Structure formats: C-alpha cells, structure tokens
Amino acid sequence: MTKTRIPLAGLLGSPVSHSKSPILHGYWLKRYGIAGHYIPMDVAHDDLPQVLNTLPKLGFVGVNVTIPHKEAVLAIADLVTDRASLIGAANTLIFREDGKIHADNTDGYGFIENLRHGAPDWQPKAGPAVVFGAGGASRAVIASLLDVGVTEIRLANRTRQRAEALRQEFGPKIIVVDWVQAGNVIEDAATVVNTTSLGMVGKPEFRVPLDALSPASVVTDLVYTPLRTGFLDAAERAGCTTVDGLGMLLHQGAPGFERWFGVRPEVDEDTRRAVLGA
Ligand code: ATR
C-alpha cells in the first residue's frame, strides 16, 4: 500500500447499526486530524473469507470484529495472539503490509483498563472475584482477571454447564457457584462483574440479591445501555465503588486505533461525551 492512500478501518458484524465503535473511532480520527475513515459493514457469515481477502486491497488497514464473526476470524487469520486464542475470539484485526492478517482480542484489556481508571484504588488480588455469566464476554473477563493475578474466580451462570465448561478450560482458580446461590458468595469479593445481558434495555432485570456486598468491593457491569443499571444501583446502595461498562468499549478500541492509524488515542471525559452525545 502506498503511504498516500487514505487509511480505512471499520467494523465487521451482523448487525452493526447499533454499534458505538464508528462514533468512537470517528471522534478520534477527527480529534487527531487523521485523514482516515471507520466504516460499519454488515457482513454475512458465508461472505467473511472473501470480504477479509478483499478489504486490504481497498485500502483497509484493519477492522474490529463483532458478533457473529469473533470466533470465525481466528481460523482465517494468519497470526493469532495468545490472548485471542485463550479467549477463543478476536475483536481486532490488523492487515499487515506483507498481506498477513493478525488477530487480537482487546476486550480483556479494555475491561481491566476501565476498572483501573474508574476505580484507581482497585486491588484485584485483595480478594476473590465474582463473575456473573459464562458467555463470550465472560471468557474475556476471566482471562484478564487471571492475567492480573486474581487467584479465585467464583463463576455463576444460569446454565451451570457453561460455567463448568469454563472451569475445565481456565482451571481450578474458577469455582462454579449455582446461579441462585451467587448472592451468598459476594461478601468478601474484591471484584464483582456482571457479564450477562440482564439489565440491558429490553432485557429482564438482574435479580440475584446483592444485599451481602461489602463496601470494599469494586463492582462493574458490562452492560452500558443504560449507563446506570439496576446492578450498579444495588452496588452503590451497598457502598461499593462502581464502574459503568462504557469505558470498556472505549478502552478496547484504543489498541486497534493505534495499530491502524499510528496514534495512541486518549480515553478521557471528552471521548466519553462524544460517544454518549451522539
Ligand atoms: P456474550 O457473548 O455477550 O457474553 P452470550 O454468549 O449470549 O453473550 O451470553 C449471555 C450471558 O447472559 C450468558 O451467561 C447467559 O446465561 P446462559 O448461559 O444461561 O444463557 C446470560 N443470560 C441471558 N439471559 C439471561 C437470563 N434471563 N437470566 C440469567 N442469565 C441470562
């Protein structure tokens, strides 16, 4: 690719119209004066290999990947980072100049950065973590919590079998807890995370009782529509430090933006406002 070409990036998924990533990257492109574009692209599963083969020829330097392609891109990529293989999914692709596709997963990084910024006193090793949910998002959260040295993760999922499967994969630091019992194992938690879709606009409320939460816990929800979920409200009533889920989206976008456009973007209040206001 010649250097004079306008760099393009974007989002591959289906659907993509609800995503805030185009607003986020569009904001950063403008802020840093970069003559590039970030384009949402609704792509069907069967078209994925051909699309990934064609995009670099059109001037794309990389893409984000979302549902339902996050797992499928691993088989198409030429290089997969350790964290993406561990999570079993990629959210960021880099189209290298030698033609190779590099797949990474920055969701766990975004999760940890959001906690570090939102709760500067957070001590991940101060106690066990409690994670609600055992879907795709949970895998990234679990991998990143283990990576920062958490020694025990209590994992509760409505479908217990999915939690058991994650224990098989991630090992004995994962303790599977029954969904209905989960409210009883949160008392001494340093970190409490909702990775389920409960509490999201249009979904049922999160109903596991959180009365036993200690004020020492840092509590975060991956749901960010609405920004203040019932889960975070309950944690706030218990005196906990709470961190909303929007920051995870913002932080997971930064490494991709840097690789594609050559500038490490800052995640700050202005970035948050830009994404919320649009
Ligand atoms: P994601 O990739 O975003 O994590 P997912 O793989 O569909 O999405 O996982 C959604 C999570 O929300 C799962 O943990 C799911 O629980 P199940 O494994 O039992 O399906 C959880 N979830 C969704 N609706 C739920 C509900 N009504 N009650 C409890 N958990 C629910």
mmCIF file of C-alpha atoms and ligand atoms in Angstrom:
data_model
loop_
_atom_site.group_PDB
_atom_site.id
_atom_site.type_symbol
_atom_site.label_atom_id
_atom_site.label_comp_id
_atom_site.label_asym_id
_atom_site.label_seq_id
_atom_site.Cartn_x
_atom_site.Cartn_y
_atom_site.Cartn_z
ATOM 1 C CA MET A 1 0.000 0.000 0.000
ATOM 2 C CA THR A 2 1.350 3.417 -0.844
ATOM 3 C CA LYS A 3 1.553 5.902 2.001
ATOM 4 C CA THR A 4 -0.630 8.404 0.151
ATOM 5 C CA ARG A 5 -3.644 6.132 0.382
ATOM 6 C CA ILE A 6 -6.314 7.144 2.883
ATOM 7 C CA PRO A 7 -6.292 4.516 5.649
ATOM 8 C CA LEU A 8 -9.616 2.772 6.169
ATOM 9 C CA ALA A 9 -10.803 0.712 9.122
ATOM 10 C CA GLY A 10 -14.221 -0.460 10.219
ATOM 11 C CA LEU A 11 -16.417 -2.933 11.962
ATOM 12 C CA LEU A 12 -17.439 -6.350 10.598
ATOM 13 C CA GLY A 13 -20.505 -7.917 12.156
ATOM 14 C CA SER A 14 -24.196 -8.501 11.736
ATOM 15 C CA PRO A 15 -25.960 -6.419 12.853
ATOM 16 C CA VAL A 16 -23.654 -3.401 13.160
ATOM 17 C CA SER A 17 -26.065 -0.479 13.097
ATOM 18 C CA HIS A 18 -26.349 -0.281 16.908
ATOM 19 C CA SER A 19 -22.579 -0.160 17.473
ATOM 20 C CA LYS A 20 -20.891 2.852 19.025
ATOM 21 C CA SER A 21 -17.489 1.943 17.559
ATOM 22 C CA PRO A 22 -17.948 4.085 14.405
ATOM 23 C CA ILE A 23 -18.701 7.107 16.607
ATOM 24 C CA LEU A 24 -15.713 6.355 18.830
ATOM 25 C CA HIS A 25 -13.185 5.918 16.038
ATOM 26 C CA GLY A 26 -14.733 8.751 14.021
ATOM 27 C CA TYR A 27 -14.262 11.023 17.032
ATOM 28 C CA TRP A 28 -10.610 10.008 17.471
ATOM 29 C CA LEU A 29 -9.851 10.414 13.753
ATOM 30 C CA LYS A 30 -11.172 13.955 13.891
ATOM 31 C CA ARG A 31 -9.504 14.772 17.184
ATOM 32 C CA TYR A 32 -6.072 13.684 15.974
ATOM 33 C CA GLY A 33 -6.525 15.175 12.493
ATOM 34 C CA ILE A 34 -6.093 11.836 10.715
ATOM 35 C CA ALA A 35 -7.400 11.607 7.167
ATOM 36 C CA GLY A 36 -8.930 8.158 7.611
ATOM 37 C CA HIS A 37 -12.363 6.587 7.879
ATOM 38 C CA TYR A 38 -14.034 3.947 10.066
ATOM 39 C CA ILE A 39 -16.976 2.202 8.401
ATOM 40 C CA PRO A 40 -19.618 -0.180 9.808
ATOM 41 C CA MET A 41 -20.055 -3.192 7.498
ATOM 42 C CA ASP A 42 -22.861 -5.723 7.846
ATOM 43 C CA VAL A 43 -21.373 -8.969 6.562
ATOM 44 C CA ALA A 44 -22.969 -12.438 6.348
ATOM 45 C CA HIS A 45 -21.061 -15.429 7.710
ATOM 46 C CA ASP A 46 -20.557 -17.043 4.307
ATOM 47 C CA ASP A 47 -19.057 -13.878 2.845
ATOM 48 C CA LEU A 48 -16.492 -13.395 5.618
ATOM 49 C CA PRO A 49 -13.447 -15.072 3.962
ATOM 50 C CA GLN A 50 -13.959 -13.196 0.714
ATOM 51 C CA VAL A 51 -14.525 -9.885 2.486
ATOM 52 C CA LEU A 52 -11.328 -10.308 4.519
ATOM 53 C CA ASN A 53 -9.430 -11.109 1.360
ATOM 54 C CA THR A 54 -10.734 -8.009 -0.403
ATOM 55 C CA LEU A 55 -10.610 -5.320 2.307
ATOM 56 C CA PRO A 56 -6.791 -4.874 2.300
ATOM 57 C CA LYS A 57 -6.912 -4.334 -1.462
ATOM 58 C CA LEU A 58 -9.356 -1.478 -0.918
ATOM 59 C CA GLY A 59 -7.037 0.340 1.469
ATOM 60 C CA PHE A 60 -8.232 -1.130 4.767
ATOM 61 C CA VAL A 61 -5.525 -1.314 7.428
ATOM 62 C CA GLY A 62 -7.651 -3.397 9.781
ATOM 63 C CA VAL A 63 -11.071 -3.912 11.304
ATOM 64 C CA ASN A 64 -12.903 -4.603 14.502
ATOM 65 C CA VAL A 65 -14.953 -7.760 14.541
ATOM 66 C CA THR A 66 -18.161 -8.322 16.430
ATOM 67 C CA ILE A 67 -20.979 -10.854 16.699
ATOM 68 C CA PRO A 68 -21.285 -13.305 14.936
ATOM 69 C CA HIS A 69 -17.732 -13.328 13.476
ATOM 70 C CA LYS A 70 -15.499 -13.098 16.553
ATOM 71 C CA GLU A 71 -14.736 -16.821 16.649
ATOM 72 C CA ALA A 72 -14.725 -17.482 12.887
ATOM 73 C CA VAL A 73 -11.966 -14.936 12.184
ATOM 74 C CA LEU A 74 -9.489 -16.980 14.242
ATOM 75 C CA ALA A 75 -9.479 -19.686 11.573
ATOM 76 C CA ILE A 76 -8.973 -17.147 8.790
ATOM 77 C CA ALA A 77 -6.208 -15.085 10.441
ATOM 78 C CA ASP A 78 -2.545 -15.889 9.744
ATOM 79 C CA LEU A 79 -1.407 -14.907 13.249
ATOM 80 C CA VAL A 80 -3.435 -15.054 16.445
ATOM 81 C CA THR A 81 -2.213 -13.512 19.710
ATOM 82 C CA ASP A 82 -2.077 -15.707 22.820
ATOM 83 C CA ARG A 83 -4.828 -13.742 24.493
ATOM 84 C CA ALA A 84 -7.131 -14.119 21.482
ATOM 85 C CA SER A 85 -6.559 -17.893 21.401
ATOM 86 C CA LEU A 86 -7.128 -18.132 25.135
ATOM 87 C CA ILE A 87 -10.384 -16.207 24.870
ATOM 88 C CA GLY A 88 -11.322 -18.137 21.717
ATOM 89 C CA ALA A 89 -12.340 -14.989 19.859
ATOM 90 C CA ALA A 90 -10.840 -11.895 18.227
ATOM 91 C CA ASN A 91 -12.220 -8.363 18.139
ATOM 92 C CA THR A 92 -9.368 -6.593 16.361
ATOM 93 C CA LEU A 93 -7.696 -7.472 13.059
ATOM 94 C CA ILE A 94 -4.628 -5.817 11.590
ATOM 95 C CA PHE A 95 -3.992 -6.152 7.865
ATOM 96 C CA ARG A 96 -0.225 -6.135 7.632
ATOM 97 C CA GLU A 97 1.709 -4.771 4.713
ATOM 98 C CA ASP A 98 3.060 -8.259 3.949
ATOM 99 C CA GLY A 99 -0.545 -9.406 3.371
ATOM 100 C CA LYS A 100 -0.897 -11.334 6.624
ATOM 101 C CA ILE A 101 -3.919 -10.915 8.890
ATOM 102 C CA HIS A 102 -3.095 -10.517 12.568
ATOM 103 C CA ALA A 103 -5.928 -11.244 15.059
ATOM 104 C CA ASP A 104 -6.010 -9.913 18.608
ATOM 105 C CA ASN A 105 -8.568 -9.631 21.390
ATOM 106 C CA THR A 106 -8.529 -6.361 23.315
ATOM 107 C CA ASP A 107 -11.766 -6.924 25.277
ATOM 108 C CA GLY A 108 -9.943 -8.122 28.395
ATOM 109 C CA TYR A 109 -7.506 -5.213 28.145
ATOM 110 C CA GLY A 110 -10.468 -2.816 27.840
ATOM 111 C CA PHE A 111 -12.109 -4.417 30.849
ATOM 112 C CA ILE A 112 -9.033 -4.054 33.076
ATOM 113 C CA GLU A 113 -8.189 -0.524 31.898
ATOM 114 C CA ASN A 114 -11.758 0.564 32.584
ATOM 115 C CA LEU A 115 -11.526 -0.745 36.154
ATOM 116 C CA ARG A 116 -8.107 0.829 36.700
ATOM 117 C CA HIS A 117 -9.347 4.219 35.511
ATOM 118 C CA GLY A 118 -12.800 4.022 37.097
ATOM 119 C CA ALA A 119 -11.596 2.660 40.446
ATOM 120 C CA PRO A 120 -7.963 3.766 40.903
ATOM 121 C CA ASP A 121 -7.761 2.063 44.325
ATOM 122 C CA TRP A 122 -8.899 -1.296 42.940
ATOM 123 C CA GLN A 123 -6.710 -4.135 44.199
ATOM 124 C CA PRO A 124 -7.561 -7.166 42.060
ATOM 125 C CA LYS A 125 -5.643 -9.532 44.356
ATOM 126 C CA ALA A 126 -7.265 -8.263 47.563
ATOM 127 C CA GLY A 127 -9.936 -10.967 47.389
ATOM 128 C CA PRO A 128 -11.841 -13.303 45.113
ATOM 129 C CA ALA A 129 -13.671 -12.082 42.041
ATOM 130 C CA VAL A 130 -17.308 -12.951 41.434
ATOM 131 C CA VAL A 131 -18.359 -13.155 37.784
ATOM 132 C CA PHE A 132 -21.980 -13.461 36.680
ATOM 133 C CA GLY A 133 -22.404 -15.031 33.245
ATOM 134 C CA ALA A 134 -20.436 -17.557 31.199
ATOM 135 C CA GLY A 135 -20.850 -16.352 27.599
ATOM 136 C CA GLY A 136 -18.333 -14.827 25.218
ATOM 137 C CA ALA A 137 -17.853 -11.648 27.231
ATOM 138 C CA SER A 138 -17.226 -13.679 30.370
ATOM 139 C CA ARG A 139 -14.324 -15.512 28.727
ATOM 140 C CA ALA A 140 -12.501 -12.223 28.097
ATOM 141 C CA VAL A 141 -13.192 -11.043 31.660
ATOM 142 C CA ILE A 142 -11.989 -14.328 33.199
ATOM 143 C CA ALA A 143 -8.816 -14.436 31.083
ATOM 144 C CA SER A 144 -7.942 -10.854 32.026
ATOM 145 C CA LEU A 145 -8.675 -11.292 35.741
ATOM 146 C CA LEU A 146 -6.398 -14.352 35.832
ATOM 147 C CA ASP A 147 -3.803 -12.364 33.917
ATOM 148 C CA VAL A 148 -3.693 -9.626 36.581
ATOM 149 C CA GLY A 149 -3.199 -12.251 39.292
ATOM 150 C CA VAL A 150 -6.668 -12.950 40.701
ATOM 151 C CA THR A 151 -6.387 -16.306 42.440
ATOM 152 C CA GLU A 152 -10.053 -17.222 42.779
ATOM 153 C CA ILE A 153 -12.967 -16.509 40.464
ATOM 154 C CA ARG A 154 -16.415 -17.538 41.600
ATOM 155 C CA LEU A 155 -18.426 -18.063 38.464
ATOM 156 C CA ALA A 156 -22.228 -18.151 38.426
ATOM 157 C CA ASN A 157 -24.308 -18.746 35.321
ATOM 158 C CA ARG A 158 -27.988 -19.522 34.803
ATOM 159 C CA THR A 159 -26.915 -22.539 32.737
ATOM 160 C CA ARG A 160 -24.450 -24.128 35.136
ATOM 161 C CA GLN A 161 -22.971 -26.351 32.451
ATOM 162 C CA ARG A 162 -21.489 -23.358 30.606
ATOM 163 C CA ALA A 163 -19.729 -22.265 33.798
ATOM 164 C CA GLU A 164 -18.416 -25.815 34.283
ATOM 165 C CA ALA A 165 -17.048 -25.717 30.733
ATOM 166 C CA LEU A 166 -15.116 -22.524 31.536
ATOM 167 C CA ARG A 167 -13.702 -24.163 34.667
ATOM 168 C CA GLN A 168 -12.498 -27.053 32.502
ATOM 169 C CA GLU A 169 -10.781 -24.594 30.250
ATOM 170 C CA PHE A 170 -9.416 -21.995 32.650
ATOM 171 C CA GLY A 171 -8.603 -24.372 35.514
ATOM 172 C CA PRO A 172 -9.115 -24.713 39.250
ATOM 173 C CA LYS A 173 -8.976 -20.993 40.050
ATOM 174 C CA ILE A 174 -12.535 -20.980 38.699
ATOM 175 C CA ILE A 175 -15.070 -22.052 41.324
ATOM 176 C CA VAL A 176 -18.500 -22.725 39.875
ATOM 177 C CA VAL A 177 -21.340 -21.390 42.008
ATOM 178 C CA ASP A 178 -25.018 -22.067 41.487
ATOM 179 C CA TRP A 179 -26.860 -19.090 39.967
ATOM 180 C CA VAL A 180 -29.397 -18.997 42.799
ATOM 181 C CA GLN A 181 -26.630 -19.222 45.421
ATOM 182 C CA ALA A 182 -24.478 -16.475 43.918
ATOM 183 C CA GLY A 183 -25.772 -13.777 46.268
ATOM 184 C CA ASN A 184 -24.221 -15.751 49.137
ATOM 185 C CA VAL A 185 -20.634 -15.693 47.844
ATOM 186 C CA ILE A 186 -20.134 -11.979 47.217
ATOM 187 C CA GLU A 187 -19.390 -10.776 50.732
ATOM 188 C CA ASP A 188 -15.584 -10.926 50.578
ATOM 189 C CA ALA A 189 -15.212 -10.189 46.858
ATOM 190 C CA ALA A 190 -12.667 -7.619 45.709
ATOM 191 C CA THR A 191 -14.303 -7.507 42.290
ATOM 192 C CA VAL A 192 -17.859 -8.247 41.170
ATOM 193 C CA VAL A 193 -18.745 -8.301 37.475
ATOM 194 C CA ASN A 194 -21.964 -8.715 35.517
ATOM 195 C CA THR A 195 -21.183 -10.137 32.074
ATOM 196 C CA THR A 196 -24.757 -11.252 31.361
ATOM 197 C CA SER A 197 -27.179 -9.256 29.258
ATOM 198 C CA LEU A 198 -29.513 -8.808 32.239
ATOM 199 C CA GLY A 199 -30.362 -5.170 32.895
ATOM 200 C CA MET A 200 -29.793 -4.144 29.282
ATOM 201 C CA VAL A 201 -32.557 -2.103 27.637
ATOM 202 C CA GLY A 202 -35.214 -4.594 26.517
ATOM 203 C CA LYS A 203 -33.855 -7.473 28.663
ATOM 204 C CA PRO A 204 -35.027 -8.679 32.079
ATOM 205 C CA GLU A 205 -33.591 -7.052 35.210
ATOM 206 C CA PHE A 206 -30.708 -8.623 37.150
ATOM 207 C CA ARG A 207 -32.429 -10.282 40.124
ATOM 208 C CA VAL A 208 -29.746 -12.074 42.142
ATOM 209 C CA PRO A 209 -29.826 -10.383 45.594
ATOM 210 C CA LEU A 210 -26.771 -8.220 46.186
ATOM 211 C CA ASP A 211 -27.502 -7.246 49.823
ATOM 212 C CA ALA A 212 -24.412 -9.087 51.073
ATOM 213 C CA LEU A 213 -22.000 -6.874 49.098
ATOM 214 C CA SER A 214 -19.290 -5.243 51.169
ATOM 215 C CA PRO A 215 -18.351 -1.577 50.590
ATOM 216 C CA ALA A 216 -14.793 -2.771 49.900
ATOM 217 C CA SER A 217 -15.872 -4.398 46.615
ATOM 218 C CA VAL A 218 -15.389 -2.802 43.220
ATOM 219 C CA VAL A 219 -18.443 -3.600 41.124
ATOM 220 C CA THR A 220 -18.734 -3.285 37.361
ATOM 221 C CA ASP A 221 -21.352 -4.067 34.742
ATOM 222 C CA LEU A 222 -20.511 -4.786 31.107
ATOM 223 C CA VAL A 223 -23.979 -3.521 30.171
ATOM 224 C CA TYR A 224 -23.806 0.176 29.263
ATOM 225 C CA THR A 225 -27.295 0.759 27.865
ATOM 226 C CA PRO A 226 -28.457 2.110 30.255
ATOM 227 C CA LEU A 227 -25.286 3.503 31.775
ATOM 228 C CA ARG A 228 -26.621 3.123 35.318
ATOM 229 C CA THR A 229 -28.013 -0.399 35.561
ATOM 230 C CA GLY A 230 -30.027 -1.853 38.447
ATOM 231 C CA PHE A 231 -26.932 -3.969 39.200
ATOM 232 C CA LEU A 232 -24.762 -0.864 39.678
ATOM 233 C CA ASP A 233 -27.504 0.894 41.645
ATOM 234 C CA ALA A 234 -27.683 -2.022 44.092
ATOM 235 C CA ALA A 235 -23.888 -1.949 44.460
ATOM 236 C CA GLU A 236 -23.919 1.773 45.066
ATOM 237 C CA ARG A 237 -26.573 1.357 47.767
ATOM 238 C CA ALA A 238 -24.242 -1.151 49.430
ATOM 239 C CA GLY A 239 -21.497 1.481 49.452
ATOM 240 C CA CYS A 240 -19.329 -0.160 46.776
ATOM 241 C CA THR A 241 -17.191 1.621 44.205
ATOM 242 C CA THR A 242 -18.977 1.162 40.879
ATOM 243 C CA VAL A 243 -17.655 1.388 37.332
ATOM 244 C CA ASP A 244 -20.013 1.509 34.363
ATOM 245 C CA GLY A 245 -19.432 -0.511 31.201
ATOM 246 C CA LEU A 246 -18.945 2.263 28.664
ATOM 247 C CA GLY A 247 -15.258 2.631 29.493
ATOM 248 C CA MET A 248 -14.590 -0.977 28.485
ATOM 249 C CA LEU A 249 -15.852 -0.199 24.988
ATOM 250 C CA LEU A 250 -13.692 2.919 24.813
ATOM 251 C CA HIS A 251 -10.527 1.263 26.106
ATOM 252 C CA GLN A 252 -10.836 -1.876 23.959
ATOM 253 C CA GLY A 253 -10.828 0.383 20.905
ATOM 254 C CA ALA A 254 -7.555 2.144 21.684
ATOM 255 C CA PRO A 255 -5.005 -0.563 20.736
ATOM 256 C CA GLY A 256 -6.662 -1.150 17.336
ATOM 257 C CA PHE A 257 -6.794 2.565 16.575
ATOM 258 C CA GLU A 258 -3.090 2.879 17.391
ATOM 259 C CA ARG A 259 -2.104 -0.064 15.189
ATOM 260 C CA TRP A 260 -4.198 1.171 12.255
ATOM 261 C CA PHE A 261 -3.625 4.905 12.379
ATOM 262 C CA GLY A 262 -0.346 5.296 14.286
ATOM 263 C CA VAL A 263 -1.622 7.405 17.194
ATOM 264 C CA ARG A 264 -2.417 6.092 20.643
ATOM 265 C CA PRO A 265 -5.789 7.727 21.381
ATOM 266 C CA GLU A 266 -6.603 9.004 24.833
ATOM 267 C CA VAL A 267 -9.694 7.723 26.614
ATOM 268 C CA ASP A 268 -10.964 10.690 28.614
ATOM 269 C CA GLU A 269 -14.125 12.601 29.511
ATOM 270 C CA ASP A 270 -14.284 14.200 26.060
ATOM 271 C CA THR A 271 -14.195 10.745 24.451
ATOM 272 C CA ARG A 272 -16.985 9.569 26.736
ATOM 273 C CA ARG A 273 -19.065 12.628 25.979
ATOM 274 C CA ALA A 274 -18.560 12.235 22.240
ATOM 275 C CA VAL A 275 -19.766 8.637 22.326
ATOM 276 C CA LEU A 276 -22.669 9.335 24.680
ATOM 277 C CA GLY A 277 -23.788 12.507 22.963
ATOM 278 C CA ALA A 278 -24.067 11.087 19.512
HETATM 279 P P1 ATR B 1 -21.992 -12.582 25.352
HETATM 280 O O1 ATR B 1 -21.095 -13.059 24.257
HETATM 281 O O2 ATR B 1 -22.366 -11.129 25.235
HETATM 282 O O3 ATR B 1 -21.484 -12.925 26.704
HETATM 283 P P2 ATR B 1 -23.828 -14.832 25.329
HETATM 284 O O4 ATR B 1 -22.722 -15.762 24.965
HETATM 285 O O5 ATR B 1 -25.137 -14.997 24.655
HETATM 286 O O6 ATR B 1 -23.398 -13.326 25.076
HETATM 287 O O7 ATR B 1 -24.043 -14.868 26.923
HETATM 288 C C1 ATR B 1 -25.052 -14.180 27.526
HETATM 289 C C2 ATR B 1 -24.954 -14.389 29.040
HETATM 290 O O8 ATR B 1 -26.116 -13.789 29.655
HETATM 291 C C3 ATR B 1 -24.974 -15.860 29.447
HETATM 292 O O9 ATR B 1 -24.216 -16.026 30.617
HETATM 293 C C4 ATR B 1 -26.456 -16.097 29.696
HETATM 294 O O10 ATR B 1 -26.737 -17.189 30.535
HETATM 295 P P3 ATR B 1 -26.992 -18.654 29.880
HETATM 296 O O11 ATR B 1 -25.633 -19.212 29.595
HETATM 297 O O12 ATR B 1 -27.713 -19.397 30.936
HETATM 298 O O13 ATR B 1 -27.813 -18.426 28.651
HETATM 299 C C5 ATR B 1 -26.822 -14.795 30.389
HETATM 300 N N1 ATR B 1 -28.262 -14.557 30.362
HETATM 301 C C6 ATR B 1 -29.001 -14.121 29.327
HETATM 302 N N2 ATR B 1 -30.309 -14.021 29.682
HETATM 303 C C7 ATR B 1 -30.378 -14.414 30.979
HETATM 304 C C8 ATR B 1 -31.455 -14.535 31.947
HETATM 305 N N3 ATR B 1 -32.707 -14.216 31.616
HETATM 306 N N4 ATR B 1 -31.145 -14.943 33.197
HETATM 307 C C9 ATR B 1 -29.876 -15.256 33.531
HETATM 308 N N5 ATR B 1 -28.823 -15.167 32.671
HETATM 309 C C10 ATR B 1 -29.071 -14.753 31.423
#
